[in-house]
XYZ file of C-alpha atoms in Angstrom:
667
model
C -3.361 7.531 -42.900
C -5.454 9.846 -40.701
C -6.388 9.144 -37.106
C -9.744 7.555 -37.945
C -8.200 5.161 -40.450
C -5.382 4.364 -38.084
C -7.822 3.468 -35.324
C -9.979 1.472 -37.683
C -6.990 -0.647 -38.760
C -5.749 -1.128 -35.191
C -7.264 -1.320 -31.732
C -6.059 2.147 -30.758
C -8.856 3.798 -28.713
C -10.589 6.962 -29.858
C -10.175 8.749 -26.567
C -6.937 10.718 -26.358
C -5.004 10.831 -23.089
C -5.665 14.159 -21.364
C -1.984 14.633 -20.491
C -0.790 14.490 -24.092
C 2.972 14.310 -24.439
C 3.288 14.935 -20.693
C 1.825 11.507 -19.926
C 4.225 9.342 -17.947
C 2.127 6.224 -17.525
C 3.831 2.941 -18.423
C 1.092 0.368 -18.091
C -0.766 -1.526 -20.853
C -4.218 -0.859 -19.417
C -3.697 2.877 -19.752
C -2.696 2.447 -23.414
C -5.772 0.269 -23.935
C -7.984 3.044 -22.592
C -6.408 6.130 -24.172
C -4.675 7.045 -27.408
C -1.222 8.705 -27.377
C -0.677 10.141 -30.879
C 2.883 11.336 -30.148
C 3.897 7.762 -29.253
C 1.879 6.060 -31.988
C 3.513 8.341 -34.556
C 6.964 7.183 -33.455
C 5.965 3.515 -33.696
C 4.518 3.985 -37.177
C 7.769 5.565 -38.371
C 10.045 3.015 -36.685
C 12.301 1.160 -39.127
C 12.163 -1.967 -36.981
C 11.181 -3.138 -33.532
C 12.835 -1.006 -30.825
C 14.378 1.246 -33.524
C 12.802 4.576 -32.691
C 13.471 8.162 -33.717
C 12.622 10.399 -30.777
C 11.579 13.930 -31.841
C 13.560 16.829 -30.440
C 10.601 18.120 -28.401
C 10.556 14.825 -26.463
C 14.292 14.587 -25.917
C 14.171 15.772 -22.298
C 11.903 12.846 -21.402
C 13.570 10.395 -23.787
C 14.045 7.580 -21.250
C 10.411 7.645 -20.259
C 9.253 7.742 -23.895
C 11.419 4.710 -24.680
C 9.859 2.795 -21.783
C 6.392 3.743 -22.996
C 7.163 2.698 -26.562
C 8.289 -0.742 -25.422
C 4.923 -1.219 -23.715
C 2.969 0.248 -26.634
C 4.625 -2.014 -29.212
C 3.447 -5.021 -27.179
C -0.103 -3.687 -27.074
C -0.251 -2.584 -30.743
C 2.450 -4.500 -32.668
C 0.658 -3.714 -35.933
C 1.691 -0.066 -35.626
C 5.411 -0.844 -35.992
C 6.938 0.022 -39.382
C 3.526 0.763 -40.941
C 5.089 3.606 -42.996
C 1.827 5.483 -43.042
C 1.272 9.113 -42.314
C 1.733 9.638 -38.627
C -1.321 10.725 -36.697
C -1.575 14.447 -36.152
C -1.433 15.901 -32.696
C -4.882 16.095 -31.194
C -6.547 19.476 -31.234
C -7.706 21.511 -28.296
C -11.220 20.429 -29.074
C -10.224 16.808 -28.704
C -8.495 17.640 -25.460
C -11.553 19.307 -24.053
C -13.841 16.499 -25.101
C -11.704 13.868 -23.506
C -10.716 15.681 -20.362
C -14.279 15.723 -19.132
C -14.528 11.970 -19.051
C -11.027 11.130 -17.891
C -10.161 11.100 -14.211
C -8.143 13.846 -12.617
C -5.663 11.512 -11.024
C -4.324 8.084 -11.828
C -3.442 5.078 -9.760
C -1.495 1.910 -10.417
C -2.396 -1.377 -8.799
C -0.154 -3.241 -6.414
C 1.949 -5.998 -7.874
C 0.536 -9.380 -7.195
C 3.691 -11.297 -6.394
C 3.251 -11.308 -2.620
C -0.180 -12.930 -2.873
C 1.081 -15.506 -5.302
C 4.001 -16.234 -3.053
C 1.590 -16.992 -0.232
C -0.479 -19.147 -2.553
C 2.594 -20.949 -3.852
C 3.302 -22.106 -0.357
C 0.558 -24.661 -0.989
C -0.102 -24.388 -4.707
C 2.999 -23.722 -6.770
C 1.131 -24.189 -10.032
C -0.642 -20.852 -9.789
C 0.388 -18.518 -12.583
C 1.994 -15.324 -11.455
C -0.151 -12.341 -12.523
C 1.502 -9.280 -13.934
C 1.414 -5.712 -12.569
C -1.434 -3.516 -13.685
C -2.378 0.129 -13.530
C -5.727 1.583 -12.612
C -7.197 4.860 -13.730
C -9.320 6.713 -11.236
C -12.792 7.625 -12.512
C -12.122 5.984 -15.858
C -14.663 3.786 -17.595
C -15.078 0.375 -16.015
C -12.899 -2.397 -17.300
C -14.986 -5.116 -18.912
C -14.773 -8.540 -17.359
C -12.470 -10.965 -19.109
C -11.275 -8.257 -21.465
C -8.390 -8.743 -23.845
C -6.013 -6.734 -21.678
C -2.759 -8.608 -21.227
C -0.462 -6.458 -19.131
C 3.247 -6.950 -19.122
C 5.647 -6.115 -16.386
C 6.691 -2.485 -16.534
C 8.365 -0.227 -14.059
C 6.182 2.181 -12.156
C 9.232 4.027 -10.982
C 10.929 6.917 -12.764
C 13.413 6.126 -15.505
C 17.036 5.172 -14.906
C 19.378 8.070 -14.378
C 16.513 10.472 -13.680
C 14.897 8.994 -10.626
C 12.814 11.996 -9.568
C 12.257 13.641 -12.940
C 9.353 11.419 -13.918
C 7.644 11.984 -10.621
C 7.711 15.745 -10.831
C 6.793 15.912 -14.516
C 3.789 13.668 -13.998
C 2.653 15.531 -10.893
C 3.010 18.809 -12.750
C 0.712 17.634 -15.535
C -1.871 16.224 -13.123
C -1.954 19.154 -10.783
C -2.027 21.707 -13.617
C -5.248 20.129 -14.826
C -6.744 19.953 -11.327
C -5.927 23.587 -10.655
C -7.328 24.636 -14.014
C -10.605 22.878 -13.262
C -10.849 24.583 -9.874
C -10.175 27.979 -11.454
C -12.808 27.454 -14.129
C -15.685 27.234 -11.633
C -15.534 30.766 -10.134
C -14.563 32.334 -13.466
C -17.535 30.833 -15.253
C -20.095 32.611 -13.058
C -19.504 36.256 -14.107
C -19.551 35.509 -17.818
C -20.410 32.588 -20.067
C -19.338 34.211 -23.325
C -16.737 32.550 -25.461
C -14.272 35.411 -25.004
C -14.443 35.178 -21.234
C -14.497 31.401 -20.876
C -11.379 30.069 -19.181
C -8.901 28.681 -21.618
C -7.996 25.009 -21.364
C -4.334 25.086 -20.295
C -1.758 22.931 -21.992
C 0.168 20.841 -19.478
C 3.708 22.151 -18.982
C 6.475 20.433 -20.868
C 8.689 17.982 -18.981
C 11.484 19.799 -17.212
C 14.115 17.100 -17.529
C 15.037 17.771 -13.909
C 17.683 15.413 -12.616
C 18.363 14.329 -9.084
C 21.038 16.988 -8.688
C 19.114 19.973 -10.100
C 17.029 22.370 -8.075
C 13.268 21.964 -8.124
C 10.887 24.682 -6.902
C 9.660 23.659 -3.470
C 5.918 23.897 -4.086
C 4.434 20.580 -3.085
C 0.934 21.672 -4.140
C 2.056 21.407 -7.757
C 2.725 17.706 -7.390
C 0.428 16.126 -4.802
C -3.379 16.360 -4.679
C -3.615 16.106 -0.870
C -1.266 18.294 1.162
C -1.778 18.748 4.893
C -0.771 21.986 6.639
C 2.803 21.953 7.855
C 3.811 21.955 11.487
C 0.671 20.273 12.849
C 1.491 16.553 12.906
C 2.820 16.591 16.471
C -0.423 18.044 17.804
C -2.429 15.621 15.645
C -0.451 12.718 17.097
C -0.980 13.977 20.642
C -4.721 14.190 20.023
C -4.747 10.607 18.726
C -3.474 9.212 22.046
C -3.605 6.658 23.499
C -4.057 4.680 20.276
C -1.807 6.665 17.862
C -3.637 4.843 15.080
C -4.404 6.562 11.757
C -5.831 5.842 8.335
C -4.431 7.415 5.168
C -6.314 10.222 3.459
C -8.457 9.326 0.435
C -7.885 11.585 -2.567
C -11.436 11.351 -3.861
C -13.062 11.650 -0.417
C -12.337 15.269 0.420
C -13.799 14.968 3.890
C -10.874 12.709 4.859
C -8.335 15.409 3.998
C -9.064 17.259 7.243
C -9.992 14.378 9.528
C -7.927 14.317 12.741
C -7.232 10.587 12.338
C -6.266 10.737 8.641
C -2.711 11.444 7.523
C -0.536 11.662 4.426
C 2.974 10.280 4.036
C 4.327 13.838 4.022
C 3.116 14.295 7.587
C 5.407 11.511 8.764
C 8.267 13.831 7.805
C 6.712 16.934 9.357
C 9.149 19.160 11.229
C 6.905 19.262 14.289
C 7.787 15.603 14.938
C 11.470 16.482 15.101
C 14.330 17.453 12.803
C 15.145 14.317 10.853
C 18.739 13.123 11.053
C 18.391 9.740 9.301
C 15.721 7.145 8.566
C 14.974 3.621 7.447
C 12.117 2.571 5.179
C 11.309 -1.141 5.126
C 8.726 -2.206 2.575
C 7.670 -4.535 -0.210
C 7.201 -2.125 -3.125
C 9.086 1.184 -3.293
C 8.738 3.809 -6.016
C 12.018 5.582 -5.356
C 10.985 8.739 -7.201
C 7.773 9.046 -5.219
C 9.582 8.411 -1.943
C 12.492 10.788 -2.577
C 10.027 13.406 -3.722
C 8.514 13.464 -0.244
C 11.931 13.709 1.396
C 12.773 16.528 -1.006
C 9.732 18.615 -0.108
C 10.363 18.009 3.589
C 13.880 19.397 3.156
C 15.566 16.074 3.915
C 16.768 15.060 0.470
C 20.391 14.828 1.620
C 19.821 13.033 4.927
C 20.937 9.375 5.202
C 18.170 7.020 4.104
C 18.327 3.224 4.237
C 15.730 1.317 2.208
C 15.058 -2.387 2.640
C 12.747 -3.605 -0.100
C 11.288 -6.775 -1.540
C 10.314 -5.942 -5.113
C 13.307 -5.226 -7.363
C 13.341 -2.330 -9.839
C 16.207 -0.892 -11.904
C 15.732 2.469 -10.186
C 16.315 0.983 -6.735
C 19.438 -0.811 -7.956
C 21.021 2.398 -9.237
C 19.736 5.006 -6.786
C 22.902 5.014 -4.645
C 25.001 6.047 -7.630
C 22.797 9.109 -8.100
C 22.049 9.804 -4.452
C 25.023 8.719 -2.260
C 23.025 9.383 0.915
C 20.510 6.692 -0.101
C 21.324 3.013 0.464
C 18.851 0.534 -1.048
C 19.155 -3.127 -0.079
C 17.017 -5.900 -1.510
C 15.968 -8.387 1.139
C 16.717 -11.857 -0.214
C 14.602 -14.777 0.969
C 15.763 -18.369 0.641
C 12.397 -19.695 -0.482
C 10.786 -18.465 -3.713
C 7.411 -18.617 -1.981
C 8.019 -15.675 0.366
C 8.413 -11.908 0.091
C 9.627 -9.031 2.210
C 6.147 -7.729 3.024
C 6.898 -5.696 6.176
C 5.970 -1.994 6.035
C 7.840 -0.149 8.754
C 9.671 3.157 9.147
C 12.380 4.150 11.628
C 12.982 7.879 12.038
C 16.001 9.233 13.931
C 16.104 12.898 14.994
C 18.985 15.288 15.576
C 18.324 15.458 19.323
C 18.992 11.720 19.647
C 15.338 10.677 19.859
C 13.575 8.434 17.351
C 10.199 7.137 16.251
C 8.745 3.908 14.832
C 5.913 3.721 12.289
C 4.183 0.445 11.389
C 1.990 0.610 8.302
C 0.044 -1.423 5.752
C 0.916 0.774 2.745
C 3.585 0.257 0.120
C 5.720 3.256 -0.720
C 4.245 4.273 -4.033
C 1.519 6.644 -5.125
C -1.453 4.338 -5.544
C -1.288 2.947 -2.020
C -1.689 6.491 -0.672
C -4.362 7.546 -3.173
C -7.812 5.919 -2.895
C -7.037 2.890 -0.726
C -7.808 2.382 2.931
C -4.504 1.959 4.771
C -3.610 1.914 8.452
C -0.637 3.306 10.382
C 0.528 3.199 13.963
C 2.881 6.054 14.875
C 4.890 5.721 18.047
C 5.437 8.553 20.508
C 8.745 10.371 20.315
C 11.219 8.062 22.011
C 14.044 9.928 23.822
C 17.607 8.672 24.221
C 18.513 7.000 27.473
C 20.949 8.761 29.844
C 24.578 7.810 29.261
C 24.908 5.902 32.537
C 21.679 3.909 32.140
C 21.611 0.165 32.624
C 21.497 -1.660 29.305
C 18.270 -3.415 30.295
C 16.450 -0.252 31.284
C 14.100 1.709 29.044
C 11.996 -1.017 27.435
C 8.216 -0.847 27.458
C 5.927 -3.089 29.482
C 5.129 -4.771 26.175
C 8.793 -5.578 25.462
C 8.577 -3.672 22.186
C 12.233 -2.627 22.096
C 13.576 -6.115 22.711
C 11.260 -7.606 20.104
C 12.168 -4.927 17.573
C 15.879 -5.569 18.042
C 15.326 -9.317 17.649
C 13.359 -8.662 14.483
C 15.985 -6.324 12.967
C 18.794 -8.757 13.800
C 16.952 -11.495 11.914
C 17.766 -9.718 8.640
C 21.502 -10.198 9.164
C 22.130 -6.973 7.247
C 25.084 -4.918 8.419
C 23.456 -1.591 7.519
C 20.924 -2.162 10.326
C 23.487 -2.543 13.100
C 23.880 1.220 13.810
C 20.110 1.323 14.208
C 20.118 -1.656 16.553
C 22.705 0.150 18.680
C 20.627 3.323 18.640
C 17.442 1.485 19.588
C 19.255 -0.216 22.468
C 20.050 3.232 23.868
C 16.541 4.640 23.355
C 13.776 4.826 25.940
C 10.751 2.857 24.661
C 8.811 3.003 27.943
C 5.994 5.075 26.344
C 5.149 2.393 23.785
C 1.882 0.640 24.710
C 1.542 -1.931 21.894
C 3.169 -5.300 21.186
C 5.202 -6.035 18.067
C 3.864 -9.086 16.247
C 6.130 -10.080 13.349
C 6.998 -12.931 11.032
C 10.455 -13.972 9.835
C 11.144 -16.573 7.091
C 12.427 -19.935 8.227
C 11.636 -22.862 10.487
C 10.973 -21.870 14.092
C 10.671 -23.662 17.424
C 9.573 -22.294 20.770
C 12.113 -20.371 22.836
C 12.382 -19.847 26.624
C 10.538 -16.567 26.001
C 7.801 -18.283 24.035
C 7.278 -18.361 20.281
C 8.744 -15.309 18.581
C 6.976 -15.215 15.219
C 3.754 -15.796 13.309
C 0.419 -16.941 14.665
C 1.989 -18.762 17.677
C 3.384 -15.410 18.783
C -0.167 -13.983 18.729
C -1.458 -16.954 20.686
C 1.275 -16.594 23.274
C 0.570 -12.883 23.849
C -3.191 -13.349 24.005
C -2.921 -16.283 26.348
C -0.708 -14.283 28.675
C -2.343 -10.858 28.591
C -5.844 -10.855 27.083
C -8.826 -10.573 29.406
C -11.148 -13.602 29.400
C -13.303 -13.541 26.277
C -16.673 -15.200 25.875
C -16.548 -17.973 23.297
C -19.492 -16.378 21.498
C -17.205 -13.562 20.349
C -16.009 -14.297 16.797
C -12.551 -13.794 15.397
C -12.895 -11.218 12.632
C -10.078 -11.250 10.063
C -9.783 -8.628 7.332
C -7.096 -8.579 4.645
C -6.452 -7.547 1.068
C -5.316 -10.950 -0.125
C -6.080 -14.551 0.736
C -3.703 -17.453 0.348
C -4.379 -21.128 -0.266
C -6.089 -22.138 2.958
C -6.775 -25.804 2.252
C -9.801 -27.860 1.158
C -11.784 -27.201 4.339
C -11.807 -24.818 7.318
C -10.074 -27.332 9.545
C -7.088 -27.609 7.197
C -5.434 -24.505 8.604
C -7.783 -21.655 9.519
C -9.496 -23.416 12.416
C -6.732 -25.818 13.412
C -3.928 -23.246 13.535
C -5.003 -19.619 13.111
C -8.143 -19.780 15.225
C -6.395 -22.057 17.746
C -3.887 -19.238 18.353
C -6.149 -16.203 17.954
C -8.900 -17.574 20.242
C -6.648 -17.674 23.281
C -7.074 -15.518 26.384
C -5.907 -15.553 30.003
C -8.826 -17.653 31.262
C -7.942 -21.079 32.679
C -7.731 -23.792 30.082
C -10.831 -25.948 30.037
C -13.566 -27.323 27.849
C -14.630 -24.383 25.675
C -16.506 -23.790 22.464
C -14.638 -22.879 19.286
C -15.393 -19.217 18.435
C -16.879 -18.350 15.085
C -14.606 -17.179 12.295
C -15.555 -14.248 10.047
C -13.619 -12.746 7.164
C -13.984 -9.278 5.628
C -12.925 -9.209 2.000
C -14.321 -6.864 -0.675
C -17.008 -8.341 -2.873
C -17.248 -7.674 -6.580
C -19.955 -5.082 -5.945
C -17.803 -3.374 -3.276
C -15.023 -2.864 -5.806
C -17.327 -1.960 -8.697
C -18.760 0.881 -6.590
C -15.380 2.090 -5.351
C -13.716 5.392 -6.240
C -11.649 3.687 -8.947
C -14.381 1.276 -10.041
C -13.172 -2.205 -10.996
C -9.613 -1.025 -11.356
C -9.631 -0.240 -7.649
C -9.425 -3.984 -7.106
C -5.857 -4.062 -8.351
C -4.652 -4.239 -4.715
C -6.724 -7.394 -4.078
C -4.656 -10.201 -5.615
C -6.999 -13.093 -4.928
C -7.363 -15.471 -7.857
C -10.458 -17.431 -8.838
C -8.345 -20.574 -9.277
C -7.386 -20.344 -5.621
C -10.956 -19.681 -4.515
C -12.293 -22.641 -6.489
C -10.177 -24.910 -4.267
C -11.600 -23.393 -1.063
C -15.209 -22.575 -1.913
C -16.086 -23.169 1.754
C -14.644 -19.711 2.449
C -17.705 -18.057 0.836
C -19.761 -18.949 3.932
C -17.415 -16.878 6.095
C -17.048 -13.785 3.895
C -18.383 -10.327 4.758
C -18.634 -7.038 2.854
C -16.315 -4.071 3.137
C -18.323 -1.168 4.566
C -16.853 1.900 6.227
C -19.424 4.689 6.193
C -18.360 5.765 9.672
C -14.840 6.457 8.384
C -15.905 7.755 4.944
C -14.090 4.879 3.275
C -16.734 2.513 1.926
C -15.575 3.481 -1.587
C -11.883 3.254 -0.692
C -10.809 -0.329 -1.385
C -9.067 -1.709 1.739
C -5.411 -2.606 1.551
C -5.319 -2.514 5.349
C -5.063 -5.808 7.276
C -6.655 -6.234 10.705
C -7.669 -8.979 13.113
C -9.796 -8.524 16.260
C -12.444 -9.867 18.632
C -15.323 -7.928 20.138
C -18.647 -8.345 21.917
C -21.421 -6.000 23.065
C -19.119 -4.997 25.928
C -16.346 -3.710 23.678
C -13.199 -4.579 21.756
C -10.987 -7.153 23.470
C -7.962 -6.704 21.206
C -7.027 -5.342 17.811
C -4.120 -6.211 15.502
C -2.942 -3.908 12.689
C -0.480 -5.740 10.439
C 1.007 -6.237 6.995
C 0.101 -9.937 7.176
C -2.680 -11.190 4.917
C -4.560 -14.374 5.735
C -2.012 -16.825 4.341
C 0.306 -19.585 5.482
C 3.283 -17.729 4.030
C 2.578 -14.778 6.308
C 1.469 -16.480 9.533
C 3.211 -19.835 9.257
C 2.120 -23.467 9.160
C 3.277 -26.303 11.385
C 5.259 -29.115 9.837
C 3.166 -31.924 11.256
C 5.410 -34.609 9.770
C 8.277 -33.724 12.113
C 9.379 -36.586 14.370
C 9.643 -34.504 17.537
C 8.486 -30.892 18.012
C 6.692 -29.614 14.903
C 8.536 -26.548 13.636
C 6.597 -23.571 12.315
C 7.422 -22.761 8.680
C 7.102 -19.074 7.682
C 7.960 -17.782 4.201
C 7.590 -13.994 4.433
C 8.651 -11.010 6.510
C 5.674 -9.299 8.162
C 5.164 -6.770 10.949
C 2.204 -5.514 12.945
C 1.195 -4.039 16.290
C -1.197 -5.583 18.807
C -3.420 -3.296 20.918
C -4.389 -4.886 24.236
C -6.635 -2.774 26.527
C -4.702 -3.757 29.625
C -1.602 -1.960 28.332
C -3.268 0.932 26.507
C -6.087 2.095 28.812
C -5.736 -0.301 31.790
C -9.137 -1.870 31.140
C -10.351 -5.237 29.891
C -11.763 -3.907 26.624
C -11.707 -0.831 24.394
C -14.911 1.201 24.010
C -16.388 0.844 20.540
C -18.877 3.679 20.992
C -18.589 7.269 22.140
C -20.765 8.046 25.159
C -21.076 11.146 27.366
C -18.722 11.062 30.320
C -16.695 8.229 28.847
C -13.228 8.021 30.383
C -11.455 6.675 27.311
C -11.909 7.570 23.639
C -13.679 5.225 21.268
C -11.317 2.870 19.461
C -11.135 3.995 15.794
C -12.280 0.879 13.951
C -11.515 1.021 10.211
C -14.898 -0.464 9.197
C -18.510 -0.401 10.352
C -19.779 -2.725 13.075
C -21.844 -4.884 12.850
C -20.400 -6.405 9.724
C -22.558 -7.565 6.794
C -22.270 -11.091 5.339
C -22.208 -11.735 1.611
C -25.580 -12.192 -0.061
C -26.162 -15.369 -2.059
C -25.358 -13.607 -5.322
C -22.156 -11.989 -4.015
C -18.697 -13.196 -4.978
C -15.277 -12.108 -3.768
C -13.428 -9.752 -6.058
C -10.997 -11.789 -8.153
C -7.928 -10.378 -9.851
C -9.121 -12.322 -12.912
C -11.600 -9.507 -13.552
C -8.647 -7.321 -14.494
C -6.843 -9.888 -16.627
C -7.391 -11.198 -20.121
């Protein structure tokens, strides 16, 4: 049976994957979009389900091929044991035809479990969507298509945790470099003999964790910042130290002073790394270790606290003894470990803290808008220092220690001891975090969730006119209740509206919410598939249709990120005078993240939080010693403009607009 007959008798697409046998994608959507003859041939020759004969030329990537076949047999079960002639390898002509329409880089969407967990806090009947993969610049996914993704690992295969990463990068970057080389070569001559030859992607190397890999990061990552410049970039970003991630398909962001890559967090100019901690929800261990490898820190102690389990994370310590990966277990099934924080210890005894909104896998650092706060370098305290000395005016060190101790994980205790002996006096932001459990007020005020925000604002924020709205912006929305008063106004706004003005009769500020509309996502770099990081379900929205009146578009022309779907989460209040405060956080607008009071309690109503979250609060009083941050740049201005992630004023939804629902990507 030739290729045409095979495709006619199945749903195998005509378009062949540009990476050929070097493709390492493991997601059903990718197999719905592109044909993989080398895999389809194996399925057709299989004697039974999961009984495959792997050709010798694919032996070095056998584990990855097996994972791909398991996905492919779910998508095209009719191919199994068909005993027809296997499809021939696609020709160079086919490759050239298809490569022009396929994107030069691929992305996979964030798993949806954390959004569902926040929804389950109020609506446990919601079905849990499955992970999906997006393809940059690919054809748009039709609404309500027949795609039915199944859960597959985005991480490299077991026993070869970095091999997949490097093989896939090699194929991608070879194509990108070939396309760049074709442009200048095509000008001198357009004859067939002089036309640049379409290169075949290199074969998988089969590199294991313990084998040497050439240290050329440009072969594996599309955006690589110059080495040795992050310290000066951080100094120039003072006093805010607030960055957005670079956008692969927006080249202008690659050289912006306030845009960074993950690799820059490991830059030698920040200090020689001695050890580090990565705390996150999703971690692609191959992607993460690849960055440490290229920074020259592949053998330095690394502790990973994660929320989303993968086989690769469970076995990484057996392959890399310097890496300790610990899953953070949460008592309730409705919460997740959603914090995104990094601790970096240097050989001179100093350290640094990074609070982020990005998961540690490729797609979150590709075409999505993410935010990061990077602390100054924090030196060790003198040996004879008082144990209470060295904290910041914001109490960041004390709050960080309290937060880390809440995990009750022994691996964190050496870090707690180190932090206790580190000078945090240069930190000018507050830590605002959430910890699962039931919480009451303490002598130092509420420690977690939205009451913590209210406490800090009430104590330190300058008086704010009630006409200034609260503007929330997140990448997911939980079950908020049947009306605004159910939770948003009665709890969130009650905390976030506070300031240091005397308590009296005041108006309730307006509430506004920025969440990408369908048209925002459709026009993004990755088209509809870019919405894979926005796990908001139509079933949830149908129970809170009142929210539509509060929704606003995502627009970020000023930061060159209107087409970069936001995974960042922010909350703030401003007026014509300036920005009164700004919160960068991992916490979406959900009860699981911020907490909800148990109003049925007989005495003091405890706050119930389901998830771990972490963010930083910028208050002008502590950052620039003013009552508000400037939101514009004017001649002779004493302080730099605060780098808002989106355009102001914000634009409300039109009547025909709808939020982007994850349903658009599901069958």
